[in-house]
GROMACS .gro file of C-alpha atoms in nm:
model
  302
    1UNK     CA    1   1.622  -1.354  -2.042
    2UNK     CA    2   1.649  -1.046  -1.792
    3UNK     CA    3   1.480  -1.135  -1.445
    4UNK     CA    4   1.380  -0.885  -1.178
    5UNK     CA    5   1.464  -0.834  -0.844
    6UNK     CA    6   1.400  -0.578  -0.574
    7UNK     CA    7   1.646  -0.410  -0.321
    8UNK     CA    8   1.627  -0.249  -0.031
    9UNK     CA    9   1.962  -0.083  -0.021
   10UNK     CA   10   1.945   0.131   0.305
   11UNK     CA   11   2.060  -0.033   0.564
   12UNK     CA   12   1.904   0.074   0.905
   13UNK     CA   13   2.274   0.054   1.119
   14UNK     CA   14   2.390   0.259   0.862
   15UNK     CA   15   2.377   0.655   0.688
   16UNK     CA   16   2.163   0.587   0.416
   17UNK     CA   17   2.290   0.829   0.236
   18UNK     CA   18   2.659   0.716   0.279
   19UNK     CA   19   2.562   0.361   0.135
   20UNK     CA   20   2.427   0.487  -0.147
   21UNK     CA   21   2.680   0.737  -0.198
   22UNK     CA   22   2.922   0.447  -0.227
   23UNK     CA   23   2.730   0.221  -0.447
   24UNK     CA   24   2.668   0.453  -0.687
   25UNK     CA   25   3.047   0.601  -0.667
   26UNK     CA   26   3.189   0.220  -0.700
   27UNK     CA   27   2.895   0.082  -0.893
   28UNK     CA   28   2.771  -0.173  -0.737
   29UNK     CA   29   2.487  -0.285  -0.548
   30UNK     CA   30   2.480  -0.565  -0.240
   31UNK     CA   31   2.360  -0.607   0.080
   32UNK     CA   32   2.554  -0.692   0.418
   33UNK     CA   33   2.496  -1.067   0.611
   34UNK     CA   34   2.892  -1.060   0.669
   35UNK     CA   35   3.025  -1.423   0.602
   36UNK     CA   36   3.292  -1.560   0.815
   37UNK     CA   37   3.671  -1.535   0.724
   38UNK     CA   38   3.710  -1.926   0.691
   39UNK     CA   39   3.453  -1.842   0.415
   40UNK     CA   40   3.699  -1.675   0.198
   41UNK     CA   41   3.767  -1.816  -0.128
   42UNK     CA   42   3.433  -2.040  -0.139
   43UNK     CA   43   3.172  -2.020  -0.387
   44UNK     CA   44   2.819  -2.138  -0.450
   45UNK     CA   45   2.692  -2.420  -0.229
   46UNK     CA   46   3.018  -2.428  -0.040
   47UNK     CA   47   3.019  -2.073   0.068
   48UNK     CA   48   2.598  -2.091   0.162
   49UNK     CA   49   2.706  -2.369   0.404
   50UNK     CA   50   2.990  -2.204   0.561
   51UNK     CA   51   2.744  -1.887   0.605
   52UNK     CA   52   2.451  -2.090   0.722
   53UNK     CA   53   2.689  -2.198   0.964
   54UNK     CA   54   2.793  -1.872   1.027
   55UNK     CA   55   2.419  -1.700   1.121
   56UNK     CA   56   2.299  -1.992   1.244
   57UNK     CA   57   2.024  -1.974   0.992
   58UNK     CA   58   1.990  -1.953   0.593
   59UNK     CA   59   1.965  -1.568   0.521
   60UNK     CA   60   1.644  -1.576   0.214
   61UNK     CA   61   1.825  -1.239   0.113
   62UNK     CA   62   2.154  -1.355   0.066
   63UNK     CA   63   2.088  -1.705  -0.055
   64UNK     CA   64   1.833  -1.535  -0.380
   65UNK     CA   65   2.121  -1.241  -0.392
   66UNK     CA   66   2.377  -1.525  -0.486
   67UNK     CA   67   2.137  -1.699  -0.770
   68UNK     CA   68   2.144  -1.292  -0.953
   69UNK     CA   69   2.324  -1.322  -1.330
   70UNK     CA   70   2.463  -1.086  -1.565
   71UNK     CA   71   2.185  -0.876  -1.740
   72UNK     CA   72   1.978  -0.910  -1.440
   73UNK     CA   73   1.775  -0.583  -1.327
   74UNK     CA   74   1.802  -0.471  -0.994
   75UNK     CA   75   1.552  -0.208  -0.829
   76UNK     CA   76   1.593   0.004  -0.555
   77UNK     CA   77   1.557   0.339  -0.370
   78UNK     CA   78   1.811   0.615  -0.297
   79UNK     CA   79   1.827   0.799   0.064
   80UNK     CA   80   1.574   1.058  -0.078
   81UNK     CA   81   1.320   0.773  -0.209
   82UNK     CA   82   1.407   0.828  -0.587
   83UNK     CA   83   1.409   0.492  -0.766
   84UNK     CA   84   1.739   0.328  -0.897
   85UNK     CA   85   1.751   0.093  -1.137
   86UNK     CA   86   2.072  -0.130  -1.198
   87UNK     CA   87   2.118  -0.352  -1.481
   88UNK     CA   88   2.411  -0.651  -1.364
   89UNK     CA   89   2.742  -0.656  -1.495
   90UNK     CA   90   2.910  -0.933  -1.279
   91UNK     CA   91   2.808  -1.257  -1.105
   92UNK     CA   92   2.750  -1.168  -0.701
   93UNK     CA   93   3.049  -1.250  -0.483
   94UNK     CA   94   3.119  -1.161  -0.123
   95UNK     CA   95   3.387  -0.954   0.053
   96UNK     CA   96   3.580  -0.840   0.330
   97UNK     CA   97   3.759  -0.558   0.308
   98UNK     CA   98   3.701  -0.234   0.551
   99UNK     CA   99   3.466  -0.111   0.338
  100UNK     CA  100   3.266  -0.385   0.292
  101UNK     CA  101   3.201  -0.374   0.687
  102UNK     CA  102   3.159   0.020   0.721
  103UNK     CA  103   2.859   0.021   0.440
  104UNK     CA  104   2.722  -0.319   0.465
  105UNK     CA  105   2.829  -0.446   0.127
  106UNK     CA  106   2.933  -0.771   0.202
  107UNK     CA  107   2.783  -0.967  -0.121
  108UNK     CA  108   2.761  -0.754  -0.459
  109UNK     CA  109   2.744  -0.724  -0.789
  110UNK     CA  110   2.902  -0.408  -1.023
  111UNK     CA  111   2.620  -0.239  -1.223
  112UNK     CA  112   2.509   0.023  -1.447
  113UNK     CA  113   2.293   0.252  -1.242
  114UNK     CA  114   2.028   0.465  -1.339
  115UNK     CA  115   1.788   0.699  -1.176
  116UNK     CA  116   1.749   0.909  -0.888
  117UNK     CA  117   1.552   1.239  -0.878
  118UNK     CA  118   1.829   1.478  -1.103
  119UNK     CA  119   2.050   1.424  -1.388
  120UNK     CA  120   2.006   1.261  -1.770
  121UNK     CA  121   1.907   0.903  -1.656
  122UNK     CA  122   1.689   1.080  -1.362
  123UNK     CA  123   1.353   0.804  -1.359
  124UNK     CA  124   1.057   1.007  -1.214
  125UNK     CA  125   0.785   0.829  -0.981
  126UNK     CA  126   0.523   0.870  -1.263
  127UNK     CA  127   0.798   0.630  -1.461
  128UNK     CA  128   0.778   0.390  -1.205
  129UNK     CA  129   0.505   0.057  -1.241
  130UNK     CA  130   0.307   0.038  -0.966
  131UNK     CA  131   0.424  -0.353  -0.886
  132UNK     CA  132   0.772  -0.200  -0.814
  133UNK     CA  133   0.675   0.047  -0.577
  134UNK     CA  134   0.443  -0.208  -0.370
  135UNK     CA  135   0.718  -0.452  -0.344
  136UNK     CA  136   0.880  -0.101  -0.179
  137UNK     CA  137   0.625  -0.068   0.059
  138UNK     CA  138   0.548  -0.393   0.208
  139UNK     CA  139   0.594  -0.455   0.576
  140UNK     CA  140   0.828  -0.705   0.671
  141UNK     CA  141   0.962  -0.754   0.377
  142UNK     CA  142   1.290  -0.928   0.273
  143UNK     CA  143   1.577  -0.649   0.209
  144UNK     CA  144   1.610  -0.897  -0.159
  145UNK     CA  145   1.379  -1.061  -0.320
  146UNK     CA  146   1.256  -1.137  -0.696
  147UNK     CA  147   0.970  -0.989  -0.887
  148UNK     CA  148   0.843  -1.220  -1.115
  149UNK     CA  149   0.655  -1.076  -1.305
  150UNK     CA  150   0.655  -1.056  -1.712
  151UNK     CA  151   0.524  -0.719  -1.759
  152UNK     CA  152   0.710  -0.502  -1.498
  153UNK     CA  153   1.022  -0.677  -1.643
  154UNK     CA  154   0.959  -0.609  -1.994
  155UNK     CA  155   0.920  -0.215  -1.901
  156UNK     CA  156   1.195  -0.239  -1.680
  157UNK     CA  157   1.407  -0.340  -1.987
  158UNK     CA  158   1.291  -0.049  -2.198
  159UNK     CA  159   1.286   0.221  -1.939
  160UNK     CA  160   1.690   0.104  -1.886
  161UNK     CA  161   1.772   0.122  -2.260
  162UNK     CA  162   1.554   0.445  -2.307
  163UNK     CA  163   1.776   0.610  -2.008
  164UNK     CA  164   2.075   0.455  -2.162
  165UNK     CA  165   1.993   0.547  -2.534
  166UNK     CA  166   2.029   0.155  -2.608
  167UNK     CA  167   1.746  -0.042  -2.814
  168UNK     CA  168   1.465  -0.220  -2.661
  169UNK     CA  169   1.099  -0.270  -2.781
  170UNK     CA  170   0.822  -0.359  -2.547
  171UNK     CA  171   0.494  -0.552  -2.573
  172UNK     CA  172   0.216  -0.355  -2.692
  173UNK     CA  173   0.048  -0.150  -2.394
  174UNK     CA  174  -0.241  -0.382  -2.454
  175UNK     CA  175  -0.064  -0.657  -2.307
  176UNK     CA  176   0.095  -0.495  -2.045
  177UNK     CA  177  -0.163  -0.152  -1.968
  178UNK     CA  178  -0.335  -0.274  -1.694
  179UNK     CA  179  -0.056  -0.418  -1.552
  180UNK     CA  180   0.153  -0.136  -1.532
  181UNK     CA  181  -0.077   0.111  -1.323
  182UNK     CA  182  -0.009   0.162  -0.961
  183UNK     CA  183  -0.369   0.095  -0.688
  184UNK     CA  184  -0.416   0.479  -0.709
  185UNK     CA  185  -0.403   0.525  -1.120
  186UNK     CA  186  -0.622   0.163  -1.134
  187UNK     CA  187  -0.928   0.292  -0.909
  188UNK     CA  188  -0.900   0.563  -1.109
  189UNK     CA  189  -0.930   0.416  -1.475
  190UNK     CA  190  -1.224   0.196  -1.308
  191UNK     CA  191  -1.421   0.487  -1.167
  192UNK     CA  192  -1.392   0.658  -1.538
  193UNK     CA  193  -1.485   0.361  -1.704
  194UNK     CA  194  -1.820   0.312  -1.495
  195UNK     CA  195  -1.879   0.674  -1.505
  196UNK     CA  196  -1.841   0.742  -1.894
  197UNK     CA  197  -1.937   0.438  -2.024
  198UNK     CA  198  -2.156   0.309  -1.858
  199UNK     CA  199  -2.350   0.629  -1.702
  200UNK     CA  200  -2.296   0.574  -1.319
  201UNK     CA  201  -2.203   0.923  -1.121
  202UNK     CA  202  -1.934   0.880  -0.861
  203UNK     CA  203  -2.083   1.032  -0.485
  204UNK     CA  204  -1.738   1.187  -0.323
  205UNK     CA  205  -1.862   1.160   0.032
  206UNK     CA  206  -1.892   0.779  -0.010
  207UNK     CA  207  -1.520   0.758  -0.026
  208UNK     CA  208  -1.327   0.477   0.108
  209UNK     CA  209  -1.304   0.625   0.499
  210UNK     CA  210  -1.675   0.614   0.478
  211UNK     CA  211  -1.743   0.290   0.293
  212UNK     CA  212  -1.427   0.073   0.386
  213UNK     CA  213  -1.584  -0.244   0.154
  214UNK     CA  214  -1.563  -0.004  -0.162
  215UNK     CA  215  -1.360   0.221  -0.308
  216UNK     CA  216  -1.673   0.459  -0.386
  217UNK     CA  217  -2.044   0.478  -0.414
  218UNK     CA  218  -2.179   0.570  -0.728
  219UNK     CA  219  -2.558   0.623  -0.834
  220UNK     CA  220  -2.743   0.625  -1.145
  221UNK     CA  221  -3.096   0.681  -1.163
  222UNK     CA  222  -3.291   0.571  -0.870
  223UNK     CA  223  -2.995   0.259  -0.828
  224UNK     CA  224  -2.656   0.291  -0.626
  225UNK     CA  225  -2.379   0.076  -0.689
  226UNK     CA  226  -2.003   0.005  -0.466
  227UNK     CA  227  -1.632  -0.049  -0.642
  228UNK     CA  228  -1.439  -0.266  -0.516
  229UNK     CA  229  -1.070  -0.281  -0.693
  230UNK     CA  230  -0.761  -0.494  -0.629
  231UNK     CA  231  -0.379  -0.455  -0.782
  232UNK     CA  232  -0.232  -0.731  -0.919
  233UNK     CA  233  -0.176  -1.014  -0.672
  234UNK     CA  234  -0.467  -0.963  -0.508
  235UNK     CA  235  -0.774  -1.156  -0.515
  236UNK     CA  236  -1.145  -1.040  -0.470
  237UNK     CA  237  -1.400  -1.303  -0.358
  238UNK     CA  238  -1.721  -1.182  -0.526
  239UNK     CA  239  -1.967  -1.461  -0.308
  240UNK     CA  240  -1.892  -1.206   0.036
  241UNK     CA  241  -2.085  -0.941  -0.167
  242UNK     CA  242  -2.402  -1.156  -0.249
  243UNK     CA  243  -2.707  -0.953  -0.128
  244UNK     CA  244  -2.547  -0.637  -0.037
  245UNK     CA  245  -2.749  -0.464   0.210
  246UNK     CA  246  -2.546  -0.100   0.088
  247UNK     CA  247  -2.584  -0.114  -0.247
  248UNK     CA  248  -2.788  -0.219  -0.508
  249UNK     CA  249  -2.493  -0.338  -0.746
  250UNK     CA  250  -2.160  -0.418  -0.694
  251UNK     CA  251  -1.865  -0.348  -0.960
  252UNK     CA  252  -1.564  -0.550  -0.911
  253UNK     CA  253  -1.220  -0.570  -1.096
  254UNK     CA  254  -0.894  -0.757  -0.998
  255UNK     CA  255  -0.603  -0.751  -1.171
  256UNK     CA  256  -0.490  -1.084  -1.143
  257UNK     CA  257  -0.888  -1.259  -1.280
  258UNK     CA  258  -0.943  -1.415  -0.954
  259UNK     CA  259  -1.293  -1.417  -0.838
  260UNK     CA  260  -1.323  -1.715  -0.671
  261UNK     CA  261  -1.615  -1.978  -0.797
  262UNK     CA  262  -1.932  -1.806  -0.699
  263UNK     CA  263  -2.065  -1.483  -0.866
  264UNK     CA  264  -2.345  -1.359  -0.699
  265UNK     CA  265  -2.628  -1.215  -0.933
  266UNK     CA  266  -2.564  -0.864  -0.797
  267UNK     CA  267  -2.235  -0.859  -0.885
  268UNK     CA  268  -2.093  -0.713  -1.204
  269UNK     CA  269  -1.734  -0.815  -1.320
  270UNK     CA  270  -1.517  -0.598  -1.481
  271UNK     CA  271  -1.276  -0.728  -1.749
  272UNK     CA  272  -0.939  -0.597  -1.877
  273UNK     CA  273  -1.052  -0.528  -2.224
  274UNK     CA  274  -1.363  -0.319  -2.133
  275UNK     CA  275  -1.072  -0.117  -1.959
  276UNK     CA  276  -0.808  -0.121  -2.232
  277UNK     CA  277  -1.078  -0.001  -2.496
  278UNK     CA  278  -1.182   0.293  -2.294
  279UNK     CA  279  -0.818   0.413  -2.274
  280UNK     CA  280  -0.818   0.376  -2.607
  281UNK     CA  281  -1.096   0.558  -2.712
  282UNK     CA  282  -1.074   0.840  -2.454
  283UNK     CA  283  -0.714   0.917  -2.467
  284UNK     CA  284  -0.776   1.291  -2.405
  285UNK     CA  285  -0.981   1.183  -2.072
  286UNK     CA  286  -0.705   0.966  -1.895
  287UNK     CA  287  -0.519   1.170  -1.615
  288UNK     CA  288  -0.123   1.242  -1.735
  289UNK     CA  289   0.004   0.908  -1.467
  290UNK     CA  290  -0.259   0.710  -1.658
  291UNK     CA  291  -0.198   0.790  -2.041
  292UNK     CA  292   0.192   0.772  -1.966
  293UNK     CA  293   0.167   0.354  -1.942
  294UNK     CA  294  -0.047   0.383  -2.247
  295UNK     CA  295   0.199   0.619  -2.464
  296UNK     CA  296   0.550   0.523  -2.326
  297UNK     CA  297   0.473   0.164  -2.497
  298UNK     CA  298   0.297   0.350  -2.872
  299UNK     CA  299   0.691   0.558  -2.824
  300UNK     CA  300   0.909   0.265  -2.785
  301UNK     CA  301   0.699   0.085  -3.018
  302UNK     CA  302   0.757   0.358  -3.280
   0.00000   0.00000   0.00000
């Protein structure tokens, strides 16, 4: 089975643009961590040790670089901030010739790239789950690291055979919807939800610079009520918002189901199939980024 991983490939001592240049001219992908000479010919363990040795430390992006397969999927992110998408071709190895040093590809892999902003195989943002781009734009992060998670992997599979023209069918976007949807498109399908189904009126002043503990105030009747929304991998504990001097009721939906133990009477939880259903019957409401996660699974399905 495919597994995911993440990539920064712009090295900060280097042109960005260069580095890419070069990985997508020789097709490959890597990242730098030089190992030393008396390193060459060594593989696996042996090679870790001698680079361990090297840095004086075990580099976390080089030693989960090394454990990538064939048929892995690599993301990353041209010069310009388009998203790439490589699908593995070769086991990783290291090297040391000159340009291995002047781009910082000393450990690779050759793969078929897609993406980028132009072309056939061009993947817009809209394209892109919203998992993948937060793994882009968290501080401190490791330039390599996994993504383990089943959804973003399954659409990473079909959006690489869609751009390719192979075969691949997804779950269902009821298994994966929700999922999918970047922070931005999720507060969104929330604030819909409350406001079509279940009659609350969103108040635009009472956004988020106003009332940091909520996405939004809404009101309904003689009642107000706060939002409070979290993307996958983020937990919301619903006890902090017992008795909520604010508001009078307080929404709250996580991706990832975890409320902690407590939920205060005050507090109303929103579950993923209240969600999926209102996509589905209000297609014609959903905002183009939202109905694409919806309709790109019905297409590949089809």
């Amino acid at each position: 089975m495919a597994k995911l991983w993440r990539l920064h490939l712009r090295p900060k001592c280097k042109d960005p643009k260069d580095v890419v240049r070069y990985c997508l001219r020789e097709r490959i992908l890597g990242l730098g961590w030089r190992g030393p000479a008396q390193a060459k010919g060594m593989r696996g363990e042996e090679y870790m040790e001698e680079h361990r040795k090297h840095w004086g430390k075990v580099v976390y992006a080089v030693r989960e670089f090394m454990k990538v397969k064939k048929n892995h999927l690599i993301w990353a992110r041209d010069e310009e901030g388009g998203y790439l998408l490589g699908r593995v071709k070769s086991m990783p190895h290291p090297r040391w010739d000159c340009n291995a040093k002047k781009y910082d590809m000393c450990h690779v892999v050759s793969a078929h790239i897609v993406g980028g902003r132009s072309g056939s195989e061009a993947i817009r943002d809209n394209e892109v789950p919203g998992l993948i781009k937060a793994r882009f734009s968290q501080p401190r992060s490791p330039a390599f690291q996994s993504i383990n998670d089943d959804h973003a992997r399954d659409y990473s599979c079909w959006l690489f055979a869609k751009k390719t023209g192979a075969d691949y069918v997804p779950p269902r976007p009821e298994e994966c919807f929700i999922n999918l949807l970047d922070s931005y498109d999720l507060e969104d399908l929330v604030v819909l939800y409350l406001q079509q189904d279940l009659n609350w009126r969103v108040v635009l002043s009472s956004h988020a610079p106003n009332t940091p503990r909520y996405e939004v105030t809404l009101v309904r009747q003689s009642l107000s009520a706060g939002v409070q929304v979290k993307h996958k991998g983020q937990d919301i504990n619903a006890s902090l918002y017992k008795d909520d001097a604010q508001v009078d009721q307080v929404f709250l939906f996580a991706a990832s189901g975890n409320y902690g133990n407590n939920i205060p009477k005050n507090v109303t939880i929103i579950h993923p199939d209240e969600l999926i259903e209102f996509a589905r019957q209000n297609l014609s409401l959903l905002p183009k980024s939202i109905k694409y996660w919806w309709d790109c699974s019905l297409e590949a399905g089809d």
